[in-house]
Amino acid sequence: MPHPSSAVGGVFRLPTNLARKADPALVADDERHFAAVADAVAHAVADLAARLDEARRTAVRAGQAALDRDQEVHRLTARLRVLERFGLDACLGRMVPADGGPPVYVGRVGLTDADGRRLLVDWRSPTAEPFFAATRARPAGLASRRRYRWADGYVVDYWDEVLADDAADPAALAPDADSAFLASLAGPRTGRMRDVLATLQADQDAIVRAPADGALVVDGGPGTGKTVVALHRVAYLQYADPRVGARRGGVLVVGPHRPYLDYVADVLPGLGEEGVRVCTLRDLVPEGADARPEPDPEVARLKASARMVDAIEPAVAFYERPPREPVVVGTPWADVTLGPAEWAEAYAAVDPGTPHNEAREAVWQALLDVVVDALADEAGDVPPDAVRRAVAGGRDLRAALGRAWPALEPTDLVGDLWTVPAYLRLCAPWLTPEEVARLQRPTPDAWTDADLPLLDAARRRLGDPEAWLRRRRAERAAEAERAQRADVADDLIASDDSEMLVMSMLRAEDLRAALDEAPAEAAPRRDPLAGPFAHVVVDEAQELTDAQWRMLLGRCPSGSLTVVGDRAQARRPFAESWAERLARVGVRDVAVRGLTVNYRTPVEVMAEAEPVIRAVLPDANVPTSVRSSGIPVARVPASEVRRVVEAWAAKHPEGTACVVGDPTFPGTERVRSLAPEEVKGLEFDLVVLVEPADPADDDPADARARAVDRYVTMTRATERLVVATRPDESGRRARSVPA
């Protein structure tokens, strides 16, 4: 429903406490412009819908034409969805040039009227850049800037920023540089990330528009907007950088957990981007869905190294050894012996970098060539193709290939490492006997999260194990179809009683061509997360192991990355700088941009959270909060958690809450119940942290992880934080939380 308004009619529906902003002199120009925008949006939606319908009905064959059609459908769909979803709300704000030029309105998409007059400039365009980049110190050629806050299709607030006093008309402005902006930050949260495009700050926008060359690290503490900046950067790069478009591979966004993916699901579609792949590391391999956490820290440490991933190469090479003894291949004409020279010739036919299973085809064809050439004299007048089919249909050569270059499953390969000690020693000779024994387990496929990078490396190195089988089936199908076509042609010719023997003429021309045409082979199903991608965004990157980095870098050969993280939030700390950390996994071209302003967490919460992280990481990048909720952090006994949550829900019909650290607490639609490692990247109006009991003999690494968990959990709160203590650990006196 529209808000109570102090203005009658029009687009502006301002609450009574903002009556001064409803002065017609302040909003008249906007009202006229919005009327033109509304008319243009209606025409654009109708036009896009018609063009989209036409594109979908266009019949095209496979190949480039089909790709072009699909790209056009994607482009039209994305734009149509933005206009239908936002309408007038697509307008973010306006900027007034200092040189006296007309105002320029900035939108989520560009928009013109029927006469070609520009009504909205796309937020990603160079023309719109000053709207986000201008500051009081650097006005970027602007006299003033106005940002709008929309609800239900109406402007419910706006705020003007005077950027150049000598160029601004005070009578046309309602200066309010901070209060409305901060009010928008303090609004109640939902289960999805808030739209912040209209309030993107200059330091954030500079990161959004940074070049895509190499790796850009977005380093910042909680609440600085790292994630939202990275997602806006995706939309900007796909618009502005031709190297990052879908035809060049597109973009992959990797988040820390499934709740994160649900939380950010609306951001990219709201920016007009529909084709970006968003997943977790677990999603990159099929076994990730059921993999459990690795219970043994030492096993996790060993498998986390890039060196262990390197063991996949010798593990595969073990199955690419030619026979030591000559192999005799029986044929209908003569036996052919394949010795070391013949096997070397066959193996040399494999192009470097070809996955193992796909390379079998090259080896197979090379072996067939060797055998057929050896039978040239013995086969006499038999056509070479017939000799080749006969040899291919025999068992001897197929069995020899199966022993020398077998088809392999990645799960079998990795499982053998953990159940055959001699095999592991062969592939990872740097491991000590004790480490080899530690890595063994009774069940080869009892997958843990530590196995996933190795499974991924094995899958990429091996390729599709079904490729060989599909080719053989296709060959048999093609042969059967050729035979059927030949029979049909023979029947037609035999029944031809025409005076000019028309069918015989066709036999010599069209039918012969038909016989030689093999049926098209069905394309294998492509894994949409396999890559390669033109750009990869990885959030909460401080948690990645070297082995996990290999999973991502293998999907991004360009090395174009957006790395989002905070060393202070790493459960597994690293002492290096970001550049040193990434160099360790092979990323050399690294730029670091820092964010230091906390827009999310109130000062009351940060005052409690900062000592927690400083105790274990004195140089932590703790951001400065810019707003206050006026609500102090409260402490209650753990038995009071349910009462606190119920009282909050009764008093606040909007917003979200989260209870962290109590797996027995039942979650609801508005109140989540999550483990500490599941809250990274999320935010809630109310956070209730149920503190665990502190063990007396706490390991330093465990103490560090526990401190990070507390810090991360506390800084998810946007309004209030409640810390619930166990009865036996309450070092402080718990105070009751008012309903």
XYZ file of C-alpha atoms in Angstrom:
739
model
C 0.000 0.000 0.000
C 1.207 3.565 -0.662
C 2.622 5.411 2.298
C 0.642 8.229 3.941
C 1.502 11.225 1.814
C 1.775 14.925 2.302
C 1.673 15.389 -1.489
C -1.456 14.875 -3.540
C -1.161 12.897 -6.824
C 1.981 12.221 -8.811
C 4.815 9.791 -8.200
C 5.962 11.217 -4.853
C 4.220 9.690 -1.837
C 6.198 11.085 1.068
C 5.312 10.375 4.701
C 4.150 13.330 6.761
C 7.445 13.682 8.597
C 9.060 14.526 5.248
C 6.460 17.160 4.297
C 9.141 19.749 3.547
C 10.396 17.558 0.703
C 6.933 17.504 -0.877
C 7.190 21.144 -1.931
C 6.038 21.161 -5.592
C 8.967 23.379 -6.494
C 11.341 20.605 -5.423
C 9.661 17.715 -7.273
C 7.906 19.271 -10.272
C 10.727 18.540 -12.720
C 10.939 14.966 -11.499
C 7.189 14.445 -11.834
C 7.248 15.591 -15.467
C 10.256 13.407 -16.215
C 8.733 10.363 -14.530
C 5.597 10.748 -16.651
C 7.765 10.527 -19.759
C 9.635 7.560 -18.301
C 6.380 5.720 -17.527
C 5.188 6.188 -21.097
C 8.538 5.020 -22.511
C 8.599 1.979 -20.218
C 5.130 0.920 -21.415
C 6.184 1.206 -25.057
C 9.497 -0.561 -24.381
C 7.799 -3.484 -22.621
C 5.369 -3.960 -25.517
C 8.172 -3.730 -28.071
C 10.438 -6.125 -26.179
C 7.646 -8.655 -25.731
C 6.935 -8.619 -29.481
C 10.617 -8.940 -30.406
C 11.104 -11.725 -27.909
C 8.138 -13.636 -29.276
C 9.474 -13.231 -32.814
C 12.959 -14.369 -31.810
C 11.609 -17.464 -30.083
C 9.558 -18.400 -33.148
C 12.502 -17.974 -35.502
C 13.538 -21.383 -36.845
C 17.313 -21.738 -37.074
C 19.596 -24.677 -37.555
C 22.330 -25.660 -35.152
C 25.576 -23.745 -35.155
C 26.326 -20.027 -35.025
C 22.807 -19.038 -36.090
C 21.309 -20.921 -33.157
C 23.871 -19.391 -30.780
C 23.083 -15.893 -32.056
C 19.352 -16.514 -31.636
C 19.823 -17.784 -28.066
C 21.972 -14.774 -27.179
C 19.328 -12.405 -28.530
C 16.588 -14.188 -26.554
C 18.714 -13.925 -23.406
C 19.386 -10.213 -23.956
C 15.754 -9.352 -24.619
C 14.529 -11.468 -21.695
C 16.899 -9.836 -19.216
C 15.898 -6.320 -20.250
C 12.195 -7.140 -20.288
C 12.321 -8.626 -16.801
C 14.018 -5.536 -15.387
C 11.457 -3.176 -16.913
C 8.509 -5.340 -15.877
C 9.874 -5.793 -12.380
C 10.766 -2.182 -11.648
C 8.857 0.108 -14.006
C 9.461 3.653 -12.779
C 11.572 2.184 -9.993
C 14.210 1.620 -12.658
C 15.186 5.270 -12.099
C 17.872 5.460 -9.420
C 18.456 9.187 -9.259
C 19.492 12.288 -11.106
C 22.620 14.394 -11.357
C 22.832 18.083 -12.169
C 25.978 19.153 -14.049
C 27.948 22.047 -12.617
C 28.112 23.709 -16.046
C 24.387 24.426 -16.017
C 23.378 21.607 -18.342
C 20.075 19.754 -17.960
C 19.738 17.064 -15.273
C 20.750 13.544 -16.233
C 18.643 10.693 -14.850
C 20.381 7.392 -14.080
C 18.552 4.075 -14.339
C 19.022 0.338 -14.112
C 18.823 0.290 -17.911
C 19.095 2.930 -20.588
C 15.794 4.282 -21.917
C 14.787 6.677 -24.692
C 11.430 8.043 -25.784
C 9.877 7.766 -29.255
C 11.824 10.816 -30.430
C 15.155 9.393 -29.322
C 15.469 11.664 -26.267
C 17.519 9.989 -23.549
C 15.334 9.555 -20.456
C 17.568 7.210 -18.455
C 21.258 6.427 -18.852
C 22.340 2.898 -17.920
C 24.061 2.876 -14.531
C 26.985 0.956 -16.033
C 27.682 3.498 -18.779
C 30.539 6.033 -18.575
C 27.933 8.825 -18.588
C 26.495 7.543 -15.304
C 29.831 7.105 -13.546
C 29.865 10.569 -11.860
C 26.535 9.753 -10.203
C 28.304 7.108 -8.121
C 31.856 8.458 -8.032
C 31.240 12.099 -7.085
C 32.082 13.204 -3.554
C 32.183 16.537 -1.815
C 35.962 16.611 -2.222
C 35.791 15.444 -5.859
C 32.485 16.536 -7.402
C 33.316 15.006 -10.819
C 31.671 17.896 -12.647
C 28.396 17.745 -10.705
C 26.598 20.485 -8.857
C 24.267 18.127 -7.004
C 22.979 14.582 -6.881
C 19.535 13.275 -5.926
C 18.809 9.646 -5.000
C 15.339 8.134 -4.737
C 13.885 5.568 -2.391
C 10.992 3.637 -3.931
C 8.170 1.539 -2.474
C 5.105 0.192 -4.271
C 5.936 2.232 -7.360
C 6.178 5.550 -5.510
C 9.051 7.688 -4.297
C 8.763 7.533 -0.509
C 11.953 9.450 0.191
C 14.746 11.186 -1.623
C 17.851 12.989 -0.601
C 19.964 15.652 -2.259
C 23.685 16.094 -1.906
C 25.182 19.476 -2.710
C 28.533 18.811 -4.345
C 29.484 22.295 -5.576
C 28.042 25.204 -3.561
C 28.675 27.866 -6.173
C 26.889 25.882 -8.876
C 23.837 24.645 -6.957
C 20.403 26.269 -6.784
C 19.390 26.010 -3.102
C 15.744 26.587 -3.963
C 15.643 23.405 -6.054
C 17.207 21.103 -3.463
C 16.355 19.403 -0.195
C 19.821 18.793 1.269
C 19.822 15.548 3.225
C 23.143 13.909 2.517
C 23.124 11.384 5.337
C 19.881 10.938 7.232
C 17.787 9.290 4.512
C 20.706 7.163 3.394
C 21.288 5.886 6.914
C 17.567 5.330 7.359
C 17.573 3.129 4.283
C 20.389 1.074 5.781
C 18.456 0.571 8.998
C 15.303 -0.792 7.338
C 14.091 -4.289 8.204
C 15.786 -7.222 6.445
C 14.143 -9.944 4.405
C 15.413 -13.356 3.389
C 17.140 -11.829 0.342
C 19.981 -9.353 -0.029
C 18.779 -5.761 -0.153
C 18.974 -3.751 -3.358
C 21.687 -1.126 -2.848
C 22.248 0.103 -6.390
C 20.704 3.502 -5.642
C 22.959 3.941 -2.598
C 26.224 2.590 -4.002
C 29.038 4.669 -2.534
C 32.050 6.129 -4.331
C 34.596 3.715 -2.854
C 32.357 0.781 -3.754
C 31.702 2.033 -7.282
C 35.434 2.400 -7.945
C 35.776 -1.339 -7.299
C 32.751 -2.167 -9.441
C 34.307 -0.379 -12.435
C 37.874 -1.620 -11.981
C 39.387 -3.408 -15.018
C 38.991 -7.179 -15.286
C 42.682 -7.862 -15.918
C 44.190 -10.260 -13.400
C 42.848 -10.754 -9.889
C 41.148 -7.959 -7.962
C 40.924 -8.577 -4.222
C 38.061 -6.806 -2.451
C 39.281 -6.755 1.129
C 37.028 -5.477 3.870
C 35.587 -6.236 7.238
C 31.980 -7.111 8.059
C 29.258 -4.863 6.683
C 31.446 -3.027 4.176
C 29.450 -4.294 1.212
C 32.060 -6.637 -0.258
C 29.550 -9.126 -1.592
C 27.164 -6.619 -3.106
C 30.088 -4.807 -4.720
C 31.289 -8.054 -6.273
C 27.834 -8.835 -7.670
C 27.452 -5.349 -9.119
C 30.903 -5.783 -10.612
C 29.656 -8.883 -12.424
C 26.833 -6.887 -14.014
C 29.192 -4.059 -14.919
C 31.823 -6.296 -16.521
C 29.272 -8.160 -18.589
C 28.031 -4.822 -19.886
C 31.330 -3.000 -20.349
C 33.979 -5.637 -21.073
C 33.540 -7.706 -24.264
C 35.991 -10.281 -22.885
C 33.545 -11.237 -20.141
C 30.404 -11.809 -22.210
C 28.646 -15.149 -22.480
C 30.311 -15.909 -25.811
C 33.689 -15.727 -24.106
C 32.668 -18.031 -21.276
C 30.576 -15.829 -19.010
C 30.913 -15.492 -15.234
C 30.957 -17.963 -12.368
C 30.144 -16.762 -8.833
C 31.179 -19.103 -6.019
C 29.735 -18.578 -2.543
C 30.439 -20.241 0.805
C 27.205 -22.174 1.410
C 23.643 -22.765 0.242
C 21.969 -20.097 2.466
C 24.283 -17.556 0.816
C 23.070 -18.563 -2.655
C 19.449 -18.164 -1.564
C 20.279 -14.798 -0.022
C 21.857 -13.260 -3.143
C 19.498 -14.912 -5.644
C 17.677 -11.670 -6.554
C 20.669 -9.369 -6.949
C 21.880 -10.235 -10.435
C 18.399 -10.554 -12.002
C 17.602 -7.159 -10.490
C 20.618 -5.757 -12.315
C 19.531 -7.295 -15.604
C 21.853 -10.312 -15.551
C 20.261 -13.743 -15.929
C 23.036 -15.943 -17.338
C 25.586 -15.902 -14.507
C 26.325 -19.252 -12.854
C 26.118 -19.103 -9.041
C 27.175 -22.074 -6.922
C 29.193 -23.320 -3.964
C 32.418 -25.295 -4.142
C 30.438 -28.431 -3.339
C 28.332 -27.898 -6.458
C 31.376 -28.169 -8.717
C 31.528 -31.956 -8.344
C 28.621 -34.430 -8.159
C 29.926 -35.977 -4.936
C 29.759 -32.608 -3.172
C 26.065 -32.926 -2.376
C 26.579 -35.810 0.047
C 30.163 -35.238 1.175
C 30.480 -34.950 4.952
C 32.981 -32.750 6.804
C 36.403 -34.340 7.179
C 36.564 -35.477 10.842
C 40.372 -35.838 11.017
C 42.185 -32.443 11.027
C 45.457 -34.028 9.921
C 43.810 -35.753 6.963
C 42.121 -32.459 6.059
C 45.487 -30.684 6.201
C 47.176 -33.227 3.945
C 44.397 -33.165 1.366
C 44.220 -29.353 1.410
C 47.633 -28.948 -0.219
C 48.068 -28.261 -3.918
C 50.743 -30.942 -3.922
C 48.147 -33.588 -3.161
C 46.115 -32.419 -6.154
C 49.269 -32.882 -8.216
C 49.170 -36.591 -7.296
C 46.275 -37.018 -9.737
C 48.624 -36.722 -12.720
C 50.856 -39.711 -11.843
C 47.715 -41.585 -10.737
C 46.361 -41.246 -14.286
C 49.755 -41.806 -15.917
C 49.894 -45.194 -14.208
C 47.084 -46.269 -16.555
C 48.724 -44.847 -19.687
C 51.682 -47.208 -19.841
C 52.179 -49.231 -23.043
C 52.490 -53.040 -22.691
C 55.954 -54.294 -21.843
C 55.544 -57.417 -23.952
C 54.502 -57.636 -27.626
C 50.761 -57.987 -28.224
C 49.458 -60.298 -30.966
C 46.266 -59.191 -32.727
C 44.460 -61.913 -34.660
C 42.625 -60.957 -37.886
C 40.888 -62.954 -40.663
C 43.981 -62.506 -42.844
C 47.000 -62.757 -40.530
C 48.231 -62.139 -37.000
C 49.785 -58.720 -36.394
C 52.306 -58.136 -33.609
C 52.326 -54.785 -31.831
C 55.710 -54.107 -30.281
C 57.148 -51.078 -28.437
C 57.562 -49.064 -31.648
C 53.926 -49.563 -32.672
C 52.616 -48.657 -29.229
C 54.850 -45.578 -29.131
C 53.413 -44.502 -32.496
C 49.865 -44.923 -31.197
C 50.525 -43.035 -27.975
C 52.152 -40.194 -29.921
C 48.830 -39.593 -31.683
C 47.385 -38.064 -28.473
C 47.455 -34.259 -28.473
C 48.922 -32.764 -25.272
C 46.229 -31.801 -22.781
C 43.621 -34.221 -24.089
C 41.694 -35.816 -21.181
C 42.547 -39.462 -20.649
C 39.188 -40.969 -21.597
C 38.814 -38.805 -24.663
C 42.375 -39.620 -25.738
C 41.435 -43.306 -26.026
C 39.851 -42.535 -29.370
C 43.130 -41.187 -30.766
C 45.054 -44.212 -29.502
C 42.410 -46.567 -30.894
C 42.422 -44.989 -34.339
C 46.226 -44.988 -34.420
C 46.323 -48.697 -33.506
C 43.804 -49.451 -36.245
C 46.019 -47.601 -38.727
C 49.022 -49.675 -37.655
C 47.176 -53.011 -38.013
C 45.492 -52.117 -41.314
C 48.813 -50.966 -42.792
C 50.442 -54.214 -41.690
C 47.703 -56.183 -43.498
C 48.000 -54.293 -46.780
C 49.557 -57.268 -48.585
C 47.702 -60.101 -46.833
C 44.242 -58.568 -47.339
C 44.680 -58.479 -51.116
C 41.765 -56.810 -52.881
C 39.692 -56.265 -49.768
C 38.955 -52.513 -49.453
C 40.855 -50.834 -46.573
C 37.554 -49.707 -44.982
C 36.340 -53.300 -44.857
C 39.646 -54.421 -43.319
C 39.375 -51.617 -40.742
C 35.832 -52.593 -39.784
C 36.819 -56.218 -39.421
C 39.785 -55.403 -37.186
C 37.704 -52.965 -35.107
C 35.073 -55.641 -34.597
C 37.581 -58.162 -33.311
C 38.285 -58.797 -29.651
C 42.100 -58.861 -29.602
C 42.799 -55.198 -30.333
C 39.946 -53.975 -28.156
C 41.178 -56.081 -25.224
C 44.735 -54.826 -25.727
C 43.573 -51.204 -25.617
C 41.501 -51.912 -22.518
C 44.639 -53.085 -20.715
C 46.972 -50.389 -22.055
C 44.619 -47.382 -21.896
C 41.488 -48.272 -19.902
C 38.492 -45.992 -19.461
C 38.591 -44.618 -15.909
C 36.068 -43.199 -13.485
C 37.291 -40.329 -11.276
C 35.688 -41.873 -8.195
C 37.574 -45.150 -8.765
C 40.867 -43.334 -9.283
C 40.634 -41.238 -6.112
C 39.118 -44.067 -4.082
C 42.108 -46.276 -4.922
C 44.450 -43.679 -3.415
C 42.745 -44.077 -0.034
C 42.555 -47.892 -0.088
C 45.760 -49.038 -1.861
C 48.809 -47.775 0.071
C 51.287 -48.785 -2.648
C 49.342 -46.775 -5.218
C 49.318 -43.693 -2.965
C 53.061 -44.032 -2.309
C 53.660 -44.213 -6.065
C 51.590 -41.099 -6.783
C 52.629 -39.040 -3.722
C 56.192 -40.128 -2.875
C 56.715 -37.148 -0.539
C 54.298 -38.576 2.021
C 55.797 -40.304 5.023
C 54.731 -43.885 5.806
C 52.736 -42.529 8.731
C 50.923 -40.036 6.489
C 50.153 -42.734 3.911
C 48.648 -44.855 6.667
C 46.687 -41.874 8.031
C 45.078 -41.279 4.640
C 43.857 -44.849 4.228
C 40.214 -45.691 4.974
C 38.151 -48.862 4.710
C 35.513 -47.459 2.331
C 36.910 -45.830 -0.827
C 33.822 -43.723 -1.612
C 33.109 -42.375 1.883
C 33.582 -38.887 0.487
C 34.380 -35.888 2.664
C 34.672 -32.232 1.713
C 38.456 -32.647 1.694
C 38.144 -35.127 -1.202
C 36.298 -32.758 -3.500
C 39.323 -30.947 -4.993
C 40.919 -34.283 -5.853
C 37.721 -35.621 -7.374
C 37.436 -32.440 -9.397
C 41.040 -32.693 -10.603
C 40.514 -36.339 -11.520
C 37.335 -35.558 -13.437
C 39.028 -32.774 -15.395
C 42.097 -34.897 -16.126
C 40.124 -37.983 -17.118
C 37.284 -36.406 -19.055
C 34.069 -38.197 -19.880
C 34.349 -41.970 -19.280
C 31.323 -42.482 -21.542
C 32.930 -40.728 -24.521
C 34.410 -43.973 -25.883
C 31.160 -45.881 -25.496
C 29.149 -43.133 -27.197
C 31.524 -43.082 -30.153
C 31.354 -46.837 -30.534
C 27.551 -46.722 -30.421
C 27.530 -43.895 -32.955
C 29.809 -45.872 -35.252
C 27.595 -48.931 -35.045
C 24.480 -46.828 -35.645
C 26.127 -45.139 -38.616
C 27.169 -48.486 -40.085
C 23.651 -49.884 -39.689
C 22.135 -46.793 -41.281
C 24.551 -46.993 -44.212
C 23.597 -50.607 -44.739
C 19.898 -49.749 -44.590
C 20.339 -46.913 -47.087
C 22.249 -49.219 -49.414
C 19.435 -51.784 -49.240
C 16.842 -49.110 -49.987
C 18.877 -47.844 -52.929
C 19.316 -51.371 -54.317
C 15.588 -52.014 -54.025
C 14.740 -48.784 -55.827
C 17.177 -49.512 -58.648
C 16.025 -53.123 -59.004
C 12.413 -51.981 -59.333
C 13.192 -49.226 -61.845
C 11.412 -50.029 -65.124
C 11.486 -46.521 -66.558
C 12.721 -46.032 -70.073
C 15.586 -43.743 -69.003
C 16.481 -45.724 -65.848
C 16.059 -42.638 -63.665
C 16.831 -44.525 -60.424
C 20.119 -45.761 -61.832
C 21.087 -42.170 -62.551
C 20.155 -41.205 -59.002
C 22.233 -44.131 -57.749
C 25.265 -42.636 -59.375
C 24.708 -39.192 -57.919
C 22.268 -38.438 -55.112
C 22.025 -41.914 -53.623
C 25.780 -42.332 -53.485
C 26.059 -39.070 -51.581
C 23.335 -40.233 -49.203
C 25.236 -43.465 -48.558
C 28.374 -41.567 -47.642
C 26.573 -39.249 -45.213
C 26.957 -40.475 -41.648
C 24.231 -39.661 -39.106
C 25.045 -36.786 -36.768
C 26.504 -37.822 -33.455
C 24.570 -36.625 -30.443
C 26.533 -34.023 -28.510
C 27.431 -35.066 -24.955
C 25.724 -33.276 -22.089
C 27.951 -30.428 -21.005
C 28.460 -29.660 -17.347
C 27.470 -25.974 -17.039
C 29.898 -25.528 -14.117
C 32.884 -27.100 -15.855
C 33.963 -23.904 -17.597
C 36.040 -22.395 -18.884
C 34.675 -19.077 -17.621
C 35.878 -15.636 -18.638
C 35.671 -14.342 -15.066
C 35.260 -15.969 -11.661
C 34.049 -14.312 -8.457
C 34.821 -16.114 -5.207
C 33.274 -14.856 -1.978
C 34.611 -15.600 1.512
C 37.870 -16.423 -0.243
C 39.848 -16.352 2.992
C 38.527 -19.850 3.736
C 39.793 -21.555 0.589
C 42.585 -24.103 0.789
C 45.254 -24.383 -1.899
C 43.494 -27.468 -3.241
C 40.180 -25.609 -3.458
C 41.838 -22.752 -5.315
C 42.898 -25.309 -7.919
C 39.216 -26.110 -8.504
C 38.529 -22.485 -9.404
C 41.681 -21.608 -11.316
C 41.190 -24.628 -13.548
C 37.895 -23.072 -14.640
C 39.351 -19.626 -15.341
C 42.316 -19.851 -17.731
C 42.207 -16.072 -18.261
C 43.125 -15.469 -14.603
C 40.421 -12.778 -14.404
C 39.131 -12.986 -10.831
C 37.254 -10.988 -8.227
C 38.387 -12.261 -4.844
C 36.223 -11.201 -1.906
C 37.375 -11.785 1.635
C 38.548 -10.676 5.047
C 41.569 -12.224 6.765
C 39.978 -11.557 10.139
C 37.076 -13.871 9.250
C 39.304 -16.817 8.280
C 38.825 -19.887 10.478
C 42.099 -21.199 9.045
C 44.387 -18.164 9.313
C 47.091 -17.226 6.855
C 49.874 -14.822 7.747
C 50.690 -13.673 4.209
C 49.293 -10.686 2.386
C 46.615 -11.350 -0.195
C 49.188 -11.057 -2.980
C 51.423 -13.618 -1.264
C 48.495 -15.899 -0.535
C 47.355 -15.931 -4.152
C 50.893 -16.242 -5.515
C 51.140 -19.500 -3.573
C 48.431 -20.990 -5.795
C 49.750 -19.484 -9.020
C 47.955 -16.116 -9.263
C 50.539 -13.431 -9.982
C 48.716 -10.337 -11.247
C 46.986 -9.181 -8.046
C 45.496 -5.790 -7.103
C 43.961 -5.133 -3.681
C 41.166 -2.648 -2.962
C 40.109 -2.084 0.626
C 36.719 -1.169 2.115
C 36.777 0.309 5.610
C 33.266 1.650 6.289
C 30.742 -0.647 7.951
C 27.267 0.244 6.677
C 25.517 -2.719 8.295
C 26.569 -3.245 11.897
C 25.617 -0.642 14.533
C 28.384 0.880 16.630
C 26.913 -0.797 19.731
C 27.480 -4.245 18.240
C 30.920 -3.457 16.809
C 32.060 -2.209 20.201
C 31.422 -5.730 21.538
C 32.668 -7.598 18.483
C 35.979 -5.807 17.949
C 37.707 -7.047 21.141
C 36.711 -10.609 20.254
C 38.708 -10.611 17.017
C 41.533 -8.379 18.231
C 42.288 -10.935 20.959
C 43.357 -13.479 18.316
C 44.284 -11.158 15.424
C 45.546 -7.781 16.662
C 45.941 -6.354 13.139
C 42.436 -7.324 12.007
C 40.838 -5.011 9.446
C 37.972 -3.932 11.701
C 35.763 -1.444 9.827
C 34.279 1.738 11.251
C 30.502 1.695 11.712
C 28.607 4.765 10.495
C 25.328 4.383 12.336
C 23.867 3.633 15.730
C 20.798 1.557 16.566
C 20.577 2.911 20.092
C 20.152 -0.670 21.369
C 22.890 -2.045 23.631
C 24.074 -5.640 23.338
C 22.204 -7.792 25.827
C 23.145 -11.008 27.634
C 20.677 -13.606 28.797
C 20.811 -17.203 29.999
C 20.520 -19.772 27.223
C 17.149 -20.787 28.645
C 15.772 -17.363 27.653
C 16.465 -17.679 23.906
C 12.968 -18.732 22.916
C 11.373 -15.971 24.962
C 13.674 -13.357 23.415
C 12.878 -14.460 19.890
C 9.127 -14.663 20.479
C 9.079 -11.213 22.075
C 11.006 -9.738 19.145
C 8.733 -11.374 16.553
C 5.616 -10.098 18.318
C 6.946 -6.549 18.393
C 8.421 -6.512 14.871
C 6.030 -7.742 12.151
C 8.799 -7.254 9.560
C 12.429 -8.265 9.503
C 14.417 -11.437 10.075
C 16.224 -13.020 12.996
C 18.718 -15.819 13.439
C 19.652 -18.071 16.344
C 23.243 -19.209 15.929
C 24.880 -22.055 17.798
C 21.835 -23.974 19.043
C 20.995 -26.837 16.639
C 17.924 -27.711 18.722
C 16.248 -24.378 18.083
C 13.460 -24.815 15.480
C 13.724 -22.314 12.663
C 10.756 -20.571 11.059
C 10.205 -18.505 7.928
C 11.414 -15.344 9.663
C 13.734 -16.850 12.261
C 16.595 -18.971 10.953
C 18.536 -21.494 13.011
C 22.075 -21.835 11.651
C 25.536 -23.002 12.598
C 28.251 -20.313 12.838
C 29.881 -21.407 9.576
C 26.550 -20.951 7.752
C 26.017 -17.258 8.530
C 28.904 -15.763 6.565
C 27.648 -13.294 4.008
C 24.195 -13.009 5.640
C 22.543 -10.319 7.763
C 19.605 -10.216 10.175
C 17.773 -7.598 12.213
C 18.192 -9.703 15.351
C 21.006 -12.145 16.035
C 20.965 -14.413 19.076
C 24.383 -15.959 19.648
C 24.253 -19.044 21.838
C 27.782 -19.355 23.119
C 29.261 -22.842 23.497
C 31.022 -24.013 26.607
C 34.735 -23.146 26.616
C 36.857 -26.294 27.008
C 39.621 -25.970 29.561
C 42.255 -27.516 27.267
C 41.261 -25.580 24.133
C 43.727 -25.990 21.275
C 45.044 -22.605 19.991
C 43.756 -23.327 16.478
C 40.345 -24.227 17.892
C 40.345 -21.090 20.038
C 41.083 -18.997 16.960
C 38.257 -20.639 15.006
C 35.843 -20.124 17.899
C 36.770 -16.441 18.139
C 36.249 -15.983 14.412
C 32.872 -17.708 14.635
C 31.812 -15.340 17.423
C 33.038 -12.274 15.544
C 31.316 -13.281 12.314
C 28.067 -14.126 14.089
C 27.974 -10.910 16.105
C 28.534 -8.745 13.034
C 25.546 -10.221 11.188
C 23.240 -8.064 13.347
C 21.845 -4.915 11.734
C 19.820 -3.766 14.747
C 20.290 -5.789 17.909
C 22.512 -8.552 19.258
C 21.707 -10.863 22.142
C 24.366 -13.160 23.583
C 22.985 -16.236 25.338
C 25.318 -17.873 27.858
C 25.251 -21.377 29.259
C 24.482 -21.706 32.989
C 27.933 -23.029 33.818
C 29.979 -20.511 31.867
C 28.395 -17.167 32.701
C 31.394 -15.108 33.660
C 29.299 -11.970 33.282
C 26.004 -11.253 34.845
C 23.243 -11.834 32.319
C 20.690 -9.069 32.029
C 17.165 -9.538 30.832
C 16.086 -8.353 27.398
C 12.889 -6.294 27.340
C 10.110 -7.530 25.115
